[in-house]
CSV table of C-alpha atoms in Angstrom, one decimal:
chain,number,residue,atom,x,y,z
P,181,UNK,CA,0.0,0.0,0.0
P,182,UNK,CA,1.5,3.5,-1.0
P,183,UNK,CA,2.6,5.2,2.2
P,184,UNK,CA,0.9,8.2,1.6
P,185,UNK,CA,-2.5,10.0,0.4
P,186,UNK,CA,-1.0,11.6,-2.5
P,187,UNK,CA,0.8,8.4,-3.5
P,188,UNK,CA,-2.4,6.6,-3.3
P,189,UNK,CA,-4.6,9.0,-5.1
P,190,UNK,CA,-2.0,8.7,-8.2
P,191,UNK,CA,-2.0,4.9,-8.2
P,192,UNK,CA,-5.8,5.0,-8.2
P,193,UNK,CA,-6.0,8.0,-11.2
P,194,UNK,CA,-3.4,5.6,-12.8
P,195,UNK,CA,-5.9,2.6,-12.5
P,196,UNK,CA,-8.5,5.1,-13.9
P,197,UNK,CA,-6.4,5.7,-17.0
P,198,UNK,CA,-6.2,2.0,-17.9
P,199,UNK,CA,-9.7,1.8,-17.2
P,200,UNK,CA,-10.0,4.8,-20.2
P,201,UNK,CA,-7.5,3.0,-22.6
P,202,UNK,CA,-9.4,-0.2,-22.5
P,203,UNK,CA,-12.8,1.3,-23.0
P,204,UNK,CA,-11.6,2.8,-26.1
P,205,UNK,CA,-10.8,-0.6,-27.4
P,206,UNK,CA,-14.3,-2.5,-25.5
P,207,UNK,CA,-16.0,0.8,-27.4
P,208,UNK,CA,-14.3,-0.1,-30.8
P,209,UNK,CA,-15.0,-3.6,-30.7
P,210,UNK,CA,-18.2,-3.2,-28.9
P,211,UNK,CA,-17.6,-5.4,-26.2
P,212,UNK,CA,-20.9,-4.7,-24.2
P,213,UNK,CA,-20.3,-6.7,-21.5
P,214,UNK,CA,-16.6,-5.6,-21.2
P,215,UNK,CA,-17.7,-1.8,-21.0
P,216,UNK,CA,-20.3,-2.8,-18.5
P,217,UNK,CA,-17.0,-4.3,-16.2
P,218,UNK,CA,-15.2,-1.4,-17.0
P,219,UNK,CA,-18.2,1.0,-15.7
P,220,UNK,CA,-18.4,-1.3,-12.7
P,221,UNK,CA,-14.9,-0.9,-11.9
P,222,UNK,CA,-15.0,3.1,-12.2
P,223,UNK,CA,-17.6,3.6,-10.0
P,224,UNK,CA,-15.3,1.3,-7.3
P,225,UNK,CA,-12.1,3.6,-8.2
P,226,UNK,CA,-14.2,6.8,-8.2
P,227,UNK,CA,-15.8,6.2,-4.7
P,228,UNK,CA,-12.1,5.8,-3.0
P,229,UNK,CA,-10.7,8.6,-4.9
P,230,UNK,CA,-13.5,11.1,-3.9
P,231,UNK,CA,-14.8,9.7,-0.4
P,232,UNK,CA,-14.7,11.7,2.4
P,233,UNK,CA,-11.8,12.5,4.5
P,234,UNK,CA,-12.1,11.1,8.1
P,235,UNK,CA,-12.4,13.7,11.1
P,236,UNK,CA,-9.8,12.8,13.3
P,237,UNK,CA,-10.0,15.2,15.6
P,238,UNK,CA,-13.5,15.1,16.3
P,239,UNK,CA,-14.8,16.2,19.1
P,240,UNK,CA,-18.5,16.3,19.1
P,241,UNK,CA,-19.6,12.9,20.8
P,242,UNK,CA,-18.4,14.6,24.3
């Protein structure tokens, strides 16, 4: 796992890249269930690269 946030962002806009390169191809070819996959797996890269940043210093339960 990278060791930080900014590491780990790039590997994940990285995975979104390759996720762009094969679509062109699945879109060429019209591999429908291949661009189905590749939505899939977007919408799983997309939600870790833009989820919310924990609170750690939150102090409202006290």
């Amino acid at each position: 796992m990278p060791s930080n946030e900014k590491k780990y962002n790039g590997n994940l806009f990285d995975q979104l890249t390759i996720l762009d390169d094969l679509q062109e191809v699945a879109e060429k070819e019209k591999a429908v269930e291949t661009l189905k996959l590749i939505s899939k797996k977007r919408k799983q890269i997309e939600r870790k690269l833009y989820q919310r940043p924990l609170l750690i210093n939150d102090n409202t339960d006290n």
